[in-house]
PDB file of C-alpha atoms in Angstrom:
ATOM      1  CA  UNK A   1      52.964  65.889 -18.266  1.00  0.00           C
ATOM      2  CA  UNK A   2      50.490  63.945 -16.154  1.00  0.00           C
ATOM      3  CA  UNK A   3      50.207  64.190 -12.381  1.00  0.00           C
ATOM      4  CA  UNK A   4      48.889  61.362 -10.240  1.00  0.00           C
ATOM      5  CA  UNK A   5      47.727  61.503  -6.695  1.00  0.00           C
ATOM      6  CA  UNK A   6      46.836  58.383  -4.723  1.00  0.00           C
ATOM      7  CA  UNK A   7      44.591  58.318  -1.628  1.00  0.00           C
ATOM      8  CA  UNK A   8      42.810  55.947   0.646  1.00  0.00           C
ATOM      9  CA  UNK A   9      45.738  54.206   2.308  1.00  0.00           C
ATOM     10  CA  UNK A  10      46.068  53.911   6.032  1.00  0.00           C
ATOM     11  CA  UNK A  11      46.064  51.434   8.903  1.00  0.00           C
ATOM     12  CA  UNK A  12      43.688  48.517   9.092  1.00  0.00           C
ATOM     13  CA  UNK A  13      43.379  45.326  11.045  1.00  0.00           C
ATOM     14  CA  UNK A  14      43.630  41.907   9.490  1.00  0.00           C
ATOM     15  CA  UNK A  15      40.404  41.055   7.659  1.00  0.00           C
ATOM     16  CA  UNK A  16      39.564  44.723   7.015  1.00  0.00           C
ATOM     17  CA  UNK A  17      39.059  46.503   3.762  1.00  0.00           C
ATOM     18  CA  UNK A  18      40.346  49.630   2.095  1.00  0.00           C
ATOM     19  CA  UNK A  19      39.478  51.400  -1.112  1.00  0.00           C
ATOM     20  CA  UNK A  20      42.344  53.238  -2.839  1.00  0.00           C
ATOM     21  CA  UNK A  21      41.865  55.932  -5.417  1.00  0.00           C
ATOM     22  CA  UNK A  22      44.165  57.532  -7.944  1.00  0.00           C
ATOM     23  CA  UNK A  23      43.365  60.711  -9.808  1.00  0.00           C
ATOM     24  CA  UNK A  24      45.222  61.665 -13.027  1.00  0.00           C
ATOM     25  CA  UNK A  25      45.377  65.265 -14.085  1.00  0.00           C
ATOM     26  CA  UNK A  26      47.221  67.391 -16.603  1.00  0.00           C
ATOM     27  CA  UNK A  27      47.717  66.162 -20.168  1.00  0.00           C
ATOM     28  CA  UNK A  28      45.155  63.396 -19.826  1.00  0.00           C
ATOM     29  CA  UNK A  29      43.980  62.883 -23.370  1.00  0.00           C
ATOM     30  CA  UNK A  30      43.111  59.950 -25.556  1.00  0.00           C
ATOM     31  CA  UNK A  31      43.155  56.291 -24.609  1.00  0.00           C
ATOM     32  CA  UNK A  32      45.262  55.212 -21.698  1.00  0.00           C
ATOM     33  CA  UNK A  33      46.091  52.457 -19.233  1.00  0.00           C
ATOM     34  CA  UNK A  34      46.263  53.038 -15.520  1.00  0.00           C
ATOM     35  CA  UNK A  35      47.592  50.464 -13.098  1.00  0.00           C
ATOM     36  CA  UNK A  36      48.133  49.722  -9.465  1.00  0.00           C
ATOM     37  CA  UNK A  37      51.417  48.433  -8.131  1.00  0.00           C
ATOM     38  CA  UNK A  38      52.722  47.855  -4.657  1.00  0.00           C
ATOM     39  CA  UNK A  39      56.098  47.570  -3.008  1.00  0.00           C
ATOM     40  CA  UNK A  40      56.532  45.948   0.320  1.00  0.00           C
ATOM     41  CA  UNK A  41      59.631  46.599   2.487  1.00  0.00           C
ATOM     42  CA  UNK A  42      62.640  44.765   1.074  1.00  0.00           C
ATOM     43  CA  UNK A  43      60.681  43.494  -1.930  1.00  0.00           C
ATOM     44  CA  UNK A  44      60.443  44.392  -5.627  1.00  0.00           C
ATOM     45  CA  UNK A  45      57.523  46.405  -6.871  1.00  0.00           C
ATOM     46  CA  UNK A  46      54.762  44.186  -8.205  1.00  0.00           C
ATOM     47  CA  UNK A  47      51.882  44.896 -10.518  1.00  0.00           C
ATOM     48  CA  UNK A  48      48.461  44.287  -9.052  1.00  0.00           C
ATOM     49  CA  UNK A  49      45.992  45.373 -11.724  1.00  0.00           C
ATOM     50  CA  UNK A  50      45.657  47.521 -14.816  1.00  0.00           C
ATOM     51  CA  UNK A  51      42.622  48.923 -16.515  1.00  0.00           C
ATOM     52  CA  UNK A  52      42.334  50.687 -19.811  1.00  0.00           C
ATOM     53  CA  UNK A  53      39.940  53.433 -20.882  1.00  0.00           C
ATOM     54  CA  UNK A  54      38.264  50.732 -22.909  1.00  0.00           C
ATOM     55  CA  UNK A  55      37.662  48.721 -19.734  1.00  0.00           C
ATOM     56  CA  UNK A  56      40.174  45.966 -20.330  1.00  0.00           C
ATOM     57  CA  UNK A  57      41.400  44.651 -17.015  1.00  0.00           C
ATOM     58  CA  UNK A  58      44.550  42.622 -16.306  1.00  0.00           C
ATOM     59  CA  UNK A  59      45.332  41.368 -12.804  1.00  0.00           C
ATOM     60  CA  UNK A  60      48.744  40.459 -11.574  1.00  0.00           C
ATOM     61  CA  UNK A  61      49.600  36.826 -10.723  1.00  0.00           C
ATOM     62  CA  UNK A  62      49.581  37.524  -6.985  1.00  0.00           C
ATOM     63  CA  UNK A  63      46.156  39.060  -6.966  1.00  0.00           C
ATOM     64  CA  UNK A  64      43.262  36.820  -6.055  1.00  0.00           C
ATOM     65  CA  UNK A  65      39.646  37.629  -5.689  1.00  0.00           C
ATOM     66  CA  UNK A  66      40.332  39.959  -2.814  1.00  0.00           C
ATOM     67  CA  UNK A  67      41.242  42.945  -5.069  1.00  0.00           C
ATOM     68  CA  UNK A  68      39.081  44.585  -7.625  1.00  0.00           C
ATOM     69  CA  UNK A  69      40.073  47.452  -9.897  1.00  0.00           C
ATOM     70  CA  UNK A  70      37.666  49.937 -11.452  1.00  0.00           C
ATOM     71  CA  UNK A  71      37.731  53.167 -13.374  1.00  0.00           C
ATOM     72  CA  UNK A  72      35.370  56.081 -13.352  1.00  0.00           C
ATOM     73  CA  UNK A  73      33.430  56.928 -16.528  1.00  0.00           C
ATOM     74  CA  UNK A  74      35.420  60.094 -16.993  1.00  0.00           C
ATOM     75  CA  UNK A  75      38.456  57.886 -17.225  1.00  0.00           C
ATOM     76  CA  UNK A  76      40.823  59.920 -15.008  1.00  0.00           C
ATOM     77  CA  UNK A  77      40.281  58.118 -11.760  1.00  0.00           C
ATOM     78  CA  UNK A  78      40.862  54.492 -10.858  1.00  0.00           C
ATOM     79  CA  UNK A  79      40.107  52.650  -7.648  1.00  0.00           C
ATOM     80  CA  UNK A  80      41.430  49.494  -6.006  1.00  0.00           C
ATOM     81  CA  UNK A  81      38.969  47.792  -3.649  1.00  0.00           C
ATOM     82  CA  UNK A  82      40.954  45.551  -1.277  1.00  0.00           C
ATOM     83  CA  UNK A  83      39.075  43.122   1.009  1.00  0.00           C
ATOM     84  CA  UNK A  84      40.133  40.627   3.672  1.00  0.00           C
ATOM     85  CA  UNK A  85      43.543  42.287   4.063  1.00  0.00           C
ATOM     86  CA  UNK A  86      46.385  40.561   5.852  1.00  0.00           C
ATOM     87  CA  UNK A  87      49.848  41.732   7.074  1.00  0.00           C
ATOM     88  CA  UNK A  88      51.375  40.514   3.748  1.00  0.00           C
ATOM     89  CA  UNK A  89      49.488  43.355   2.057  1.00  0.00           C
ATOM     90  CA  UNK A  90      51.437  45.967   4.038  1.00  0.00           C
ATOM     91  CA  UNK A  91      53.156  48.054   1.320  1.00  0.00           C
ATOM     92  CA  UNK A  92      53.273  51.358  -0.441  1.00  0.00           C
ATOM     93  CA  UNK A  93      50.686  51.320  -3.194  1.00  0.00           C
ATOM     94  CA  UNK A  94      51.386  53.221  -6.372  1.00  0.00           C
ATOM     95  CA  UNK A  95      49.408  54.045  -9.491  1.00  0.00           C
ATOM     96  CA  UNK A  96      50.769  54.765 -12.846  1.00  0.00           C
ATOM     97  CA  UNK A  97      49.430  56.203 -16.148  1.00  0.00           C
ATOM     98  CA  UNK A  98      50.465  55.492 -19.678  1.00  0.00           C
ATOM     99  CA  UNK A  99      48.826  56.950 -22.753  1.00  0.00           C
ATOM    100  CA  UNK A 100      48.397  54.180 -25.337  1.00  0.00           C
ATOM    101  CA  UNK A 101      50.745  54.384 -28.295  1.00  0.00           C
ATOM    102  CA  UNK A 102      53.306  56.321 -26.262  1.00  0.00           C
ATOM    103  CA  UNK A 103      56.179  55.271 -24.035  1.00  0.00           C
ATOM    104  CA  UNK A 104      55.617  58.006 -21.442  1.00  0.00           C
ATOM    105  CA  UNK A 105      54.872  56.465 -18.046  1.00  0.00           C
ATOM    106  CA  UNK A 106      53.920  58.528 -15.013  1.00  0.00           C
ATOM    107  CA  UNK A 107      53.891  57.409 -11.406  1.00  0.00           C
ATOM    108  CA  UNK A 108      52.171  58.822  -8.335  1.00  0.00           C
ATOM    109  CA  UNK A 109      54.003  59.292  -5.044  1.00  0.00           C
ATOM    110  CA  UNK A 110      52.175  56.287  -3.425  1.00  0.00           C
ATOM    111  CA  UNK A 111      49.955  55.735  -0.475  1.00  0.00           C
ATOM    112  CA  UNK A 112      50.953  53.594   2.382  1.00  0.00           C
ATOM    113  CA  UNK A 113      48.899  50.629   3.619  1.00  0.00           C
ATOM    114  CA  UNK A 114      49.622  49.013   6.921  1.00  0.00           C
ATOM    115  CA  UNK A 115      47.769  45.866   7.993  1.00  0.00           C
ATOM    116  CA  UNK A 116      48.203  44.771  11.586  1.00  0.00           C
ATOM    117  CA  UNK A 117      47.754  41.276  12.903  1.00  0.00           C
TER     118      UNK A 117
END
């Protein structure tokens, strides 16, 4: 089992920035991919960015240059730097973890981001 805890969400005004973090613990071994997703009210969950222990990064189609994903050297923590936020970024932000070569997928409980106009 892998446990995930997101942090860093909150309330911010339009144009502001937030840095989200997600820490994985438990059976965290081997190579893995961690990713950020978000789900806005009434909308489907969308993938924002993924990063592997090898450093391979994939961004979702809706992500522009405003978001940057990174991963600590230890490999168990990822971050999402979000700049120039706008009300459309209001959502619950989730991270997930998948060990490469397995189908097990773990999700965190999410952290809420609210951007006011």
